[in-house]
Short mmCIF file of C-alpha atoms in Angstrom, two decimals:
data_model
loop_
_atom_site.label_atom_id
_atom_site.label_comp_id
_atom_site.label_asym_id
_atom_site.label_seq_id
_atom_site.Cartn_x
_atom_site.Cartn_y
_atom_site.Cartn_z
CA ASN A 1 166.12 -75.81 71.47
CA GLU A 2 164.09 -78.82 70.49
CA PRO A 3 160.22 -78.05 71.39
CA ILE A 4 158.48 -79.28 74.13
CA SER A 5 155.39 -81.26 74.18
CA VAL A 6 152.64 -80.89 76.50
CA SER A 7 149.06 -82.44 76.29
CA VAL A 8 146.03 -80.41 76.77
CA LYS A 9 143.25 -81.95 79.15
CA PRO A 10 139.76 -80.55 78.91
CA ALA A 11 137.60 -80.42 81.77
CA ALA A 12 135.38 -83.02 80.55
CA GLY A 13 138.52 -85.71 79.81
CA GLN A 14 141.15 -85.76 77.62
CA VAL A 15 140.30 -86.13 73.77
CA PRO A 16 142.63 -88.98 72.35
CA GLY A 17 145.15 -88.18 69.89
CA LEU A 18 144.90 -84.54 70.29
CA TRP A 19 148.52 -82.61 71.46
CA ILE A 20 149.90 -79.34 71.33
CA VAL A 21 153.63 -78.61 70.56
CA VAL A 22 155.31 -75.91 72.18
CA SER A 23 158.48 -74.54 70.67
CA ALA A 24 161.13 -72.59 72.72
CA SER A 25 160.15 -69.47 71.05
CA GLY A 26 156.71 -70.19 72.62
CA ARG A 27 154.77 -70.87 69.32
CA LYS A 28 151.61 -73.28 69.86
CA ILE A 29 150.81 -76.06 67.09
CA TRP A 30 147.81 -78.45 67.40
CA HIS A 31 148.77 -82.07 66.27
CA TYR A 32 147.12 -85.04 65.96
CA ARG A 33 148.47 -88.86 66.32
CA ARG A 34 146.49 -91.95 66.52
CA ARG A 35 146.52 -95.28 65.08
CA VAL A 36 143.70 -96.71 63.27
CA SER A 37 141.40 -99.45 64.57
CA LYS A 38 142.67 -102.78 63.57
CA SER A 39 145.66 -101.70 61.41
CA LYS A 40 149.31 -100.52 61.88
CA ALA A 41 148.53 -97.33 59.91
CA VAL A 42 149.44 -94.36 62.20
CA VAL A 43 147.40 -90.84 61.55
CA SER A 44 149.49 -87.65 62.11
CA LEU A 45 148.47 -84.61 61.39
CA LYS A 46 148.48 -81.07 61.99
CA LEU A 47 145.83 -78.26 62.47
CA GLY A 48 147.70 -75.23 62.90
CA ASN A 49 148.37 -72.56 65.60
CA PHE A 50 147.01 -71.94 68.96
CA PRO A 51 144.73 -69.17 69.40
CA ALA A 52 144.33 -69.14 65.84
CA TYR A 53 142.45 -72.28 66.27
CA SER A 54 140.75 -72.29 69.84
CA ILE A 55 140.78 -75.32 72.14
CA PRO A 56 136.81 -75.49 71.35
CA ALA A 57 137.89 -75.94 67.56
CA ALA A 58 140.63 -78.02 68.13
CA ARG A 59 138.63 -80.77 70.23
CA GLU A 60 135.90 -80.91 67.68
CA TRP A 61 138.35 -81.22 64.91
CA ALA A 62 139.88 -84.21 66.82
CA SER A 63 136.87 -85.55 67.59
CA ASP A 64 135.54 -86.24 63.96
CA LEU A 65 139.39 -87.63 63.30
CA ASN A 66 138.46 -90.17 66.07
CA LEU A 67 135.06 -90.94 64.93
CA ALA A 68 137.02 -92.39 61.53
CA VAL A 69 139.72 -94.06 63.56
CA GLU A 70 137.48 -95.70 65.49
CA ARG A 71 135.44 -97.21 62.54
CA GLY A 72 138.73 -98.43 61.47
CA GLU A 73 139.26 -95.81 58.46
CA ASP A 74 141.82 -93.36 57.63
CA PRO A 75 140.51 -89.87 57.58
CA ARG A 76 143.51 -88.95 55.10
CA ALA A 77 141.91 -90.82 52.48
CA ALA A 78 138.85 -88.92 53.03
CA MET A 79 140.67 -85.79 52.78
CA ARG A 80 142.65 -86.34 49.89
CA ARG A 81 138.96 -87.37 48.37
CA GLU A 82 137.54 -83.94 49.28
CA LYS A 83 140.71 -82.16 48.04
CA LEU A 84 140.41 -83.59 44.53
CA ARG A 85 136.95 -83.21 44.73
CA GLN A 86 137.08 -79.50 45.16
CA SER A 87 140.19 -79.09 42.95
CA MET A 88 138.21 -81.04 40.10
CA THR A 89 136.98 -78.33 37.31
CA VAL A 90 134.97 -79.27 34.24
CA ASP A 91 137.65 -78.76 32.32
CA LYS A 92 139.71 -81.72 33.90
CA ALA A 93 136.82 -83.85 34.67
CA HIS A 94 136.19 -83.87 30.75
CA GLU A 95 139.86 -84.61 30.01
CA ILE A 96 139.21 -88.07 32.29
CA TYR A 97 135.95 -88.33 30.30
CA MET A 98 137.52 -88.37 26.86
CA ASP A 99 140.43 -90.58 27.93
CA VAL A 100 138.01 -93.18 28.68
CA VAL A 101 135.68 -92.47 25.56
CA GLU A 102 138.87 -92.80 23.29
CA ARG A 103 139.75 -96.03 24.96
CA GLY A 104 136.41 -97.43 24.36
CA GLU A 105 136.70 -100.03 26.97
CA ARG A 106 132.77 -100.39 27.69
CA LYS A 107 131.52 -98.98 24.30
CA GLN A 108 133.23 -98.27 21.03
CA LEU A 109 132.22 -94.82 19.34
CA ARG A 110 133.01 -94.11 15.97
CA ALA A 111 135.81 -91.55 15.45
CA ARG A 112 133.39 -89.26 13.95
CA THR A 113 131.31 -89.06 17.19
CA ILE A 114 134.29 -88.74 19.47
CA SER A 115 135.60 -85.80 17.50
CA ASP A 116 132.46 -84.12 17.79
CA LYS A 117 132.44 -84.69 21.14
CA ALA A 118 136.02 -82.87 21.70
CA VAL A 119 134.70 -80.19 19.15
CA ILE A 120 131.58 -79.03 20.92
CA PHE A 121 133.39 -79.11 24.45
CA SER A 122 136.24 -76.95 23.28
CA ARG A 123 133.79 -74.50 21.06
CA ASP A 124 130.72 -73.85 23.64
CA ILE A 125 131.28 -76.08 26.94
CA SER A 126 135.04 -74.75 28.20
CA PRO A 127 134.54 -71.16 27.51
CA ARG A 128 131.53 -70.80 29.80
CA LEU A 129 131.95 -73.57 32.28
CA GLY A 130 135.41 -74.97 31.92
CA SER A 131 137.00 -73.34 34.95
CA LYS A 132 133.96 -74.02 37.54
CA GLY A 133 134.24 -76.36 40.07
CA LEU A 134 132.33 -79.66 39.11
CA SER A 135 130.97 -80.08 42.58
CA ASP A 136 129.76 -76.30 42.68
CA LEU A 137 128.04 -76.61 39.23
CA THR A 138 124.40 -75.97 39.49
CA GLU A 139 121.48 -76.34 37.32
CA ASP A 140 121.34 -72.28 36.75
CA ASP A 141 125.04 -72.39 35.79
CA CYS A 142 124.09 -75.21 33.03
CA TRP A 143 121.20 -73.52 31.76
CA ASN A 144 122.87 -69.85 31.68
CA ALA A 145 125.39 -71.20 29.45
CA VAL A 146 123.13 -73.01 27.18
CA TYR A 147 120.74 -69.83 26.76
CA ASP A 148 123.78 -67.77 26.49
CA LYS A 149 124.74 -69.92 23.51
CA ALA A 150 121.08 -70.11 22.21
CA ALA A 151 121.63 -66.33 21.36
CA THR A 152 124.12 -67.22 18.92
CA SER A 153 122.66 -70.42 17.32
CA LYS A 154 119.56 -72.76 18.31
CA ASP A 155 120.94 -75.59 16.27
CA ARG A 156 123.79 -75.60 17.66
CA VAL A 157 122.87 -75.20 21.33
CA ASN A 158 120.67 -78.19 21.11
CA LYS A 159 124.04 -80.55 20.64
CA MET A 160 125.61 -78.26 23.05
CA ALA A 161 122.87 -79.16 25.63
CA GLY A 162 122.94 -82.77 24.81
CA GLU A 163 126.69 -83.35 24.80
CA LEU A 164 126.89 -81.62 28.37
CA SER A 165 124.04 -83.86 29.82
CA CYS A 166 125.84 -86.86 28.74
CA PHE A 167 128.79 -85.95 30.35
CA LEU A 168 127.48 -84.71 33.69
CA ARG A 169 125.59 -88.36 33.67
CA TRP A 170 128.66 -89.77 32.88
CA CYS A 171 130.49 -88.02 35.71
CA ALA A 172 127.47 -89.05 38.53
CA GLY A 173 127.28 -92.57 37.19
CA ARG A 174 129.19 -95.33 38.23
CA GLU A 175 131.84 -94.82 35.23
CA GLY A 176 132.65 -91.48 37.20
CA ARG A 177 133.07 -92.89 40.16
CA MET A 178 135.37 -95.64 38.77
CA SER A 179 137.68 -93.13 36.98
CA GLY A 180 138.20 -90.81 40.60
CA ILE A 181 135.37 -88.49 39.95
CA GLU A 182 133.07 -87.94 42.86
CA LEU A 183 129.74 -85.84 41.56
CA ALA A 184 127.22 -87.13 43.94
CA GLU A 185 124.21 -86.30 41.50
CA HIS A 186 123.76 -84.77 37.90
CA PRO A 187 123.38 -80.86 38.66
CA ALA A 188 121.05 -80.34 36.05
CA PRO A 189 118.93 -83.35 34.72
CA SER A 190 116.63 -80.90 32.96
CA LEU A 191 119.13 -80.76 30.11
CA ASN A 192 118.04 -81.93 26.76
CA SER A 193 119.01 -81.45 22.99
CA ASN A 194 115.57 -80.67 21.79
CA TRP A 195 115.22 -78.02 24.30
CA PHE A 196 114.97 -75.39 21.33
CA SER A 197 112.95 -75.71 18.14
CA THR A 198 114.72 -75.56 15.14
CA GLY A 199 112.05 -75.89 12.39
CA PRO A 200 110.56 -78.94 10.83
CA LYS A 201 112.28 -81.76 11.58
CA ALA A 202 112.12 -83.55 8.01
CA ASN A 203 113.52 -81.21 4.95
CA THR A 204 111.71 -81.97 1.86
CA ARG A 205 113.45 -79.49 -0.22
CA PHE A 206 115.26 -81.06 -3.52
CA LEU A 207 116.08 -79.26 -7.00
CA THR A 208 114.20 -79.95 -9.72
CA ASP A 209 115.68 -80.47 -13.11
CA GLU A 210 114.56 -76.64 -14.11
CA GLU A 211 116.30 -75.57 -11.10
CA ILE A 212 119.47 -77.67 -11.51
CA CYS A 213 119.48 -75.66 -15.10
CA TRP A 214 119.20 -72.81 -13.31
CA LEU A 215 122.23 -73.87 -10.73
CA PHE A 216 124.47 -74.65 -13.43
CA GLN A 217 123.80 -71.29 -15.48
CA ALA A 218 124.47 -69.30 -11.91
CA LEU A 219 127.66 -71.41 -11.42
CA GLY A 220 129.07 -69.95 -14.66
CA GLN A 221 129.48 -66.60 -12.63
CA GLU A 222 130.78 -68.10 -9.59
CA SER A 223 134.96 -68.00 -8.98
CA ALA A 224 136.54 -71.14 -9.68
CA ILE A 225 137.06 -72.84 -6.26
CA TYR A 226 133.21 -72.54 -5.10
CA ARG A 227 132.17 -73.71 -8.98
CA ARG A 228 134.35 -76.89 -8.90
CA GLY A 229 133.49 -77.66 -5.31
CA LEU A 230 129.76 -76.98 -6.11
CA LEU A 231 129.73 -79.40 -9.00
CA LEU A 232 131.58 -82.35 -7.44
CA LEU A 233 129.24 -81.98 -4.43
CA LEU A 234 126.66 -82.49 -6.69
CA LEU A 235 128.31 -85.53 -9.02
CA THR A 236 128.90 -87.42 -5.70
CA ALA A 237 126.16 -86.82 -4.02
CA ALA A 238 128.68 -86.72 -0.65
CA ARG A 239 128.44 -84.92 2.64
CA ARG A 240 129.54 -81.39 2.96
CA SER A 241 132.16 -81.97 5.60
CA GLU A 242 133.41 -85.24 3.75
CA LEU A 243 133.92 -83.57 0.36
CA PHE A 244 135.15 -80.18 1.07
CA GLY A 245 137.77 -81.34 3.83
CA ALA A 246 139.05 -84.38 1.50
CA PRO A 247 142.66 -84.49 1.37
CA GLY A 248 144.27 -85.10 -2.05
CA ALA A 249 145.59 -88.82 -1.03
CA GLU A 250 142.22 -89.82 -1.35
CA PHE A 251 141.50 -89.74 -5.06
CA ILE A 252 143.30 -92.02 -6.99
CA ASP A 253 142.59 -92.24 -10.77
CA GLY A 254 139.35 -90.81 -10.56
CA VAL A 255 138.04 -93.25 -7.29
CA TRP A 256 137.33 -91.38 -4.26
CA THR A 257 138.00 -93.38 -1.05
CA LEU A 258 136.37 -91.94 1.79
CA PRO A 259 138.39 -93.60 5.04
CA VAL A 260 136.57 -94.54 8.07
CA GLU A 261 137.67 -92.06 10.61
CA ARG A 262 136.29 -89.42 8.14
CA SER A 263 132.89 -91.18 7.39
CA LYS A 264 129.72 -90.44 9.08
CA ASN A 265 128.48 -94.13 9.28
CA GLY A 266 131.92 -95.61 10.39
CA GLU A 267 132.17 -97.39 6.97
CA VAL A 268 134.58 -96.98 3.93
CA ASN A 269 132.82 -95.29 0.78
CA VAL A 270 133.93 -95.50 -2.55
CA VAL A 271 132.85 -93.15 -5.32
CA ALA A 272 133.82 -93.90 -8.87
CA LEU A 273 133.55 -90.23 -10.59
CA GLY A 274 132.63 -90.35 -14.23
CA PRO A 275 134.58 -88.14 -16.77
CA TRP A 276 133.13 -85.04 -16.00
CA GLY A 277 134.13 -85.50 -12.58
CA ARG A 278 137.67 -86.75 -13.78
CA SER A 279 138.07 -83.72 -15.40
CA LEU A 280 136.97 -81.39 -12.61
CA LEU A 281 139.37 -83.18 -10.06
CA GLY A 282 142.30 -82.44 -12.32
CA ASP A 283 146.05 -82.23 -10.78
CA VAL A 284 144.78 -83.28 -7.16
CA GLY A 285 147.69 -81.68 -4.70
CA ALA A 286 147.66 -81.78 -0.78
CA TRP A 287 144.11 -80.91 -0.51
CA LEU A 288 141.25 -81.56 -3.08
CA LEU A 289 140.03 -77.61 -2.65
CA PRO A 290 143.16 -75.93 -1.09
CA SER A 291 142.43 -73.06 0.87
CA PRO A 292 144.50 -69.94 -0.93
CA ARG A 293 145.65 -68.40 2.53
CA ILE A 294 146.48 -71.46 4.87
CA ASP A 295 147.89 -74.77 4.32
CA GLY A 296 144.64 -76.42 4.42
CA PRO A 297 141.40 -77.27 2.45
CA GLN A 298 139.19 -74.56 1.66
CA LEU A 299 136.40 -74.21 4.87
CA CYS A 300 135.01 -71.18 4.52
CA GLY A 301 132.89 -68.94 2.33
CA TRP A 302 130.55 -71.87 0.84
CA PHE A 303 127.49 -70.65 2.67
CA GLY A 304 128.19 -67.01 1.03
CA ALA A 305 128.79 -68.83 -2.41
CA ARG A 306 125.51 -70.90 -2.19
CA ASP A 307 123.66 -67.45 -1.40
CA ARG A 308 124.90 -65.78 -4.20
CA LEU A 309 123.72 -68.56 -6.19
CA HIS A 310 120.44 -68.89 -4.75
CA ARG A 311 120.12 -65.23 -5.78
CA ARG A 312 121.25 -65.49 -9.12
CA MET A 313 118.73 -68.18 -9.52
CA GLU A 314 115.88 -66.25 -8.71
CA VAL A 315 116.99 -63.80 -11.45
CA LEU A 316 117.23 -66.29 -13.64
CA ALA A 317 113.76 -67.48 -12.74
CA GLN A 318 112.33 -64.56 -12.60
CA THR A 319 110.24 -65.41 -9.06
CA SER A 320 111.30 -66.27 -5.75
CA LEU A 321 112.51 -69.97 -4.86
CA PRO A 322 112.74 -71.53 -2.02
CA SER A 323 116.22 -71.56 -0.05
CA TRP A 324 118.05 -74.72 -0.48
CA HIS A 325 121.29 -76.11 1.51
CA PHE A 326 123.89 -78.14 0.77
CA HIS A 327 121.99 -81.49 1.58
CA ASP A 328 119.32 -81.20 -0.46
CA LEU A 329 121.74 -81.64 -3.39
CA ARG A 330 122.25 -85.51 -1.72
CA ARG A 331 118.11 -85.69 -1.57
CA THR A 332 118.43 -84.21 -5.49
CA PHE A 333 120.08 -87.29 -6.44
CA ARG A 334 118.31 -90.10 -3.92
CA SER A 335 114.85 -87.91 -5.61
CA ASN A 336 116.01 -88.64 -9.60
CA ALA A 337 117.94 -92.24 -8.81
CA ARG A 338 114.80 -94.58 -9.33
CA GLY A 339 113.70 -92.59 -12.89
CA LEU A 340 117.21 -92.86 -14.12
CA GLY A 341 117.21 -96.78 -13.60
CA ILE A 342 119.27 -97.09 -10.38
CA ASP A 343 118.28 -99.98 -7.63
CA GLU A 344 116.68 -98.34 -4.62
CA ASP A 345 119.72 -100.27 -2.60
CA ILE A 346 122.57 -99.19 -4.89
CA ALA A 347 121.43 -95.78 -4.67
CA GLU A 348 121.51 -96.06 -0.72
CA LEU A 349 124.89 -97.32 -1.03
CA MET A 350 125.91 -94.32 -3.13
CA LEU A 351 124.65 -91.96 -0.70
CA ASN A 352 127.09 -93.73 1.89
CA HIS A 353 123.91 -94.74 3.84
CA LYS A 354 124.16 -98.14 6.13
CA ARG A 355 122.08 -101.26 5.33
CA LYS A 356 118.94 -102.19 7.70
CA GLY A 357 117.29 -104.77 8.98
CA ILE A 358 118.18 -108.51 8.20
CA GLY A 359 120.07 -106.85 5.03
CA ALA A 360 122.67 -105.43 7.25
CA VAL A 361 123.04 -108.97 8.67
CA TYR A 362 123.56 -111.05 5.53
CA ASP A 363 124.42 -108.98 2.89
CA LYS A 364 127.98 -107.39 2.97
CA ASN A 365 128.53 -106.99 -0.72
CA GLN A 366 129.53 -103.42 -1.60
CA GLU A 367 128.49 -103.64 -5.12
CA LEU A 368 131.01 -101.53 -6.27
CA SER A 369 130.47 -102.22 -9.94
CA LEU A 370 126.77 -101.20 -9.60
CA ARG A 371 127.63 -98.29 -7.59
CA ALA A 372 130.03 -96.65 -10.16
CA GLN A 373 127.68 -97.39 -13.22
CA GLY A 374 125.05 -95.23 -11.01
CA PHE A 375 127.37 -92.79 -10.41
CA ALA A 376 127.66 -92.87 -14.45
CA VAL A 377 123.80 -92.52 -14.90
CA TRP A 378 123.59 -89.43 -12.60
CA GLU A 379 126.37 -87.42 -14.15
CA ALA A 380 124.79 -88.37 -17.53
CA HIS A 381 121.77 -86.96 -16.50
CA LEU A 382 123.15 -83.70 -15.54
CA VAL A 383 125.33 -83.72 -18.69
CA ARG A 384 122.30 -83.27 -20.89
CA ILE A 385 120.93 -80.71 -17.89
CA ALA A 386 123.87 -78.84 -18.51
CA CYS A 387 123.99 -79.06 -22.51
CA ARG A 388 120.31 -77.79 -22.33
CA ALA A 389 121.17 -74.74 -20.48
CA ASN A 390 124.16 -74.05 -23.03
CA VAL A 391 126.79 -73.84 -20.10
CA ALA A 392 128.64 -77.15 -21.05
CA GLY A 393 131.80 -75.25 -21.94
CA PRO A 394 131.84 -72.96 -18.92
CA LEU A 395 131.47 -75.66 -16.79
CA GLY A 396 134.19 -77.75 -18.11
CA ILE A 397 131.98 -80.59 -19.89
CA ARG A 398 134.10 -82.63 -22.36
CA THR A 399 131.44 -84.15 -24.92
CA GLN A 400 133.91 -86.46 -26.23
CA ALA A 401 134.86 -87.94 -23.15
CA LEU A 402 130.95 -88.31 -21.93
CA LEU A 403 130.21 -90.65 -24.62
CA PRO A 404 130.42 -93.48 -22.32
CA ALA A 405 128.52 -92.28 -19.82
CA LEU A 406 125.43 -92.00 -22.14
CA ASP A 407 125.70 -95.18 -23.76
CA TRP A 408 125.51 -96.50 -20.28
CA VAL A 409 122.08 -94.64 -19.92
CA ARG A 410 121.13 -96.41 -22.82
CA LEU A 411 121.89 -99.59 -21.57
CA VAL A 412 120.38 -99.35 -18.22
CA SER A 413 116.96 -98.53 -20.06
CA VAL A 414 117.43 -101.66 -21.92
CA ARG A 415 118.01 -103.71 -18.95
CA THR A 416 115.43 -102.07 -17.28
CA ALA A 417 112.70 -102.87 -20.02
CA ARG A 418 114.33 -106.63 -20.22
CA ALA A 419 113.52 -107.11 -16.19
CA SER A 420 109.95 -105.49 -16.75
CA ILE A 421 109.35 -107.80 -19.33
CA LEU A 422 110.62 -110.72 -17.47
CA TYR A 423 108.05 -109.75 -14.41
CA LEU A 424 105.33 -109.70 -16.96
CA GLU A 425 105.94 -113.13 -18.21
CA MET A 426 106.15 -114.67 -14.93
CA ARG A 427 103.36 -113.03 -13.55
CA ALA A 428 101.38 -113.91 -16.74
CA TYR A 429 102.55 -117.71 -16.54
CA SER A 430 101.34 -117.83 -12.72
CA LEU A 431 97.84 -116.12 -13.60
CA ARG A 432 97.34 -118.80 -16.39
CA ARG A 433 98.37 -121.51 -14.16
CA LYS A 434 95.49 -120.26 -11.62
CA PHE A 435 92.73 -119.69 -14.07
CA THR A 436 93.34 -123.48 -15.40
CA ARG A 437 93.40 -124.59 -11.79
CA VAL A 438 89.93 -122.98 -10.93
CA SER A 439 88.36 -123.07 -13.80
CA GLY A 440 89.63 -126.22 -15.60
CA CYS A 441 89.08 -124.60 -18.85
CA GLY A 442 92.41 -122.55 -19.54
CA ARG A 443 91.64 -119.58 -21.99
CA SER A 444 88.05 -119.64 -21.77
CA ALA A 445 87.80 -118.55 -18.40
CA VAL A 446 89.13 -115.15 -19.64
CA ARG A 447 86.43 -114.90 -21.98
CA SER A 448 83.84 -116.15 -19.60
CA ARG A 449 80.78 -113.72 -18.56
CA GLU A 450 80.80 -114.99 -15.03
CA MET A 451 84.51 -113.55 -14.48
CA SER A 452 85.04 -111.28 -11.41
CA GLY A 453 86.65 -107.64 -11.72
CA PRO A 454 90.17 -108.67 -10.27
CA ALA A 455 89.79 -111.70 -12.84
CA VAL A 456 89.13 -109.54 -15.73
CA ARG A 457 92.50 -107.25 -14.41
CA LYS A 458 94.46 -110.25 -14.28
CA ALA A 459 93.76 -111.20 -17.95
CA HIS A 460 94.25 -107.52 -18.74
CA CYS A 461 97.62 -107.92 -17.47
CA CYS A 462 98.38 -111.17 -19.10
CA ASN A 463 97.64 -109.60 -22.32
CA ILE A 464 99.81 -106.41 -21.66
CA ALA A 465 102.66 -108.88 -21.21
CA CYS A 466 102.11 -110.58 -24.55
CA ARG A 467 102.46 -107.12 -26.09
CA VAL A 468 105.46 -105.99 -24.08
CA ARG A 469 106.98 -109.22 -25.63
CA ILE A 470 105.80 -108.21 -29.39
CA TRP A 471 107.16 -104.49 -29.21
CA TRP A 472 110.36 -105.99 -27.52
CA ARG A 473 111.08 -108.68 -30.46
CA SER A 474 109.89 -105.50 -33.14
CA THR A 475 112.50 -103.08 -31.64
CA SER A 476 115.80 -102.33 -33.05
CA VAL A 477 117.53 -101.30 -29.09
CA GLN A 478 117.30 -105.17 -28.64
CA ARG A 479 119.79 -106.18 -31.44
CA ASP A 480 121.99 -102.61 -30.47
CA VAL A 481 122.51 -104.68 -27.32
CA LYS A 482 123.39 -107.78 -28.63
#
């Protein structure tokens, strides 16, 4: 019952390694068996039945195998690679890509960036391209998916196009090949994250004090969870996603510590809330803003609440107002910071912006106390607006608890005045020395008719410094600070 092995000899000579095995039942199967050149490896493969595979087809198949064997290559390795290439879908390739990204062997990405990559792929790319073979992906396939997404959101489609291009470029590059992905070239090199216009790149919108007054009046009619969330968003000048999704464990004794994994810039941010902010926190549970429907934060309904507030603000203003976004509340704080006496560097730290330039290399002080004082000043400014709008009670403002913050505003104004006087005195001293060196006659140079315009202005600056100092000594506010 054992099959009988018979070699087939073509007219032009026998093809090395090609055999046909005939079973007792008469079934004929093409086989190939040959040792790889300069190697002990023996290649043994089966093609299929005869006559399903004709003699010319079997000879062609064996000839291709012989070319690889005679070069010292095992054709089975090429077959495995081809099989893997054909079975490699976009979803499988992206799993390998994300595994490499999370390990961060070549480049360490921030946790938020890695999370954004996963969300964009699972939400926008995978439903459209995930089941397609990676090697079969064409430029038309990629652009059709992008335009399909553009029909619903042009803001998110640019991010989708940028992430898809980044992923495919990695697959076609050296790192992709090192990870076992065989992609000859980027199928859609024209993809970019700026294909669709989404309006002006720089938004200049911020709320004036009058608009904040209308906002506070409109918040009085809003439900408690949205009123509380939007007030905390304004008080903390935080990013919407960082505050609305905050777990309660991040808030301890009125101090919010934003961890690295949830921070946009990959650094810990500390926000010290004032009396009003602490009263809004109340007894924080598992989440700062818990959802009434699921066990998690309240992430839905915020844009609807913003639209309702905007309509109420227009009714109060009796005119149309430019639309505003949640991020404009951060810009509102930053636009008021200098007028409230908050230093520019401290305001940037309060917004959780990274330091730039040489300061980022040498200045590692987080200035937590100055940031806390800045938040107190900002809160006191908002309290004054709320009191002017007669909505302090509905917004949960307790006047007695806010006295320390109001005192701090007064103290900041005093310190700002002191710093200005010190600067003017130093400037006046340097100018006097310069006049003495140039003219040799000291104060007589100020009275000289031959003085130029700039010299007159500098002399006037000296006179202002003396007058400010006299005013400072005569005011009662200096005695109060002491």
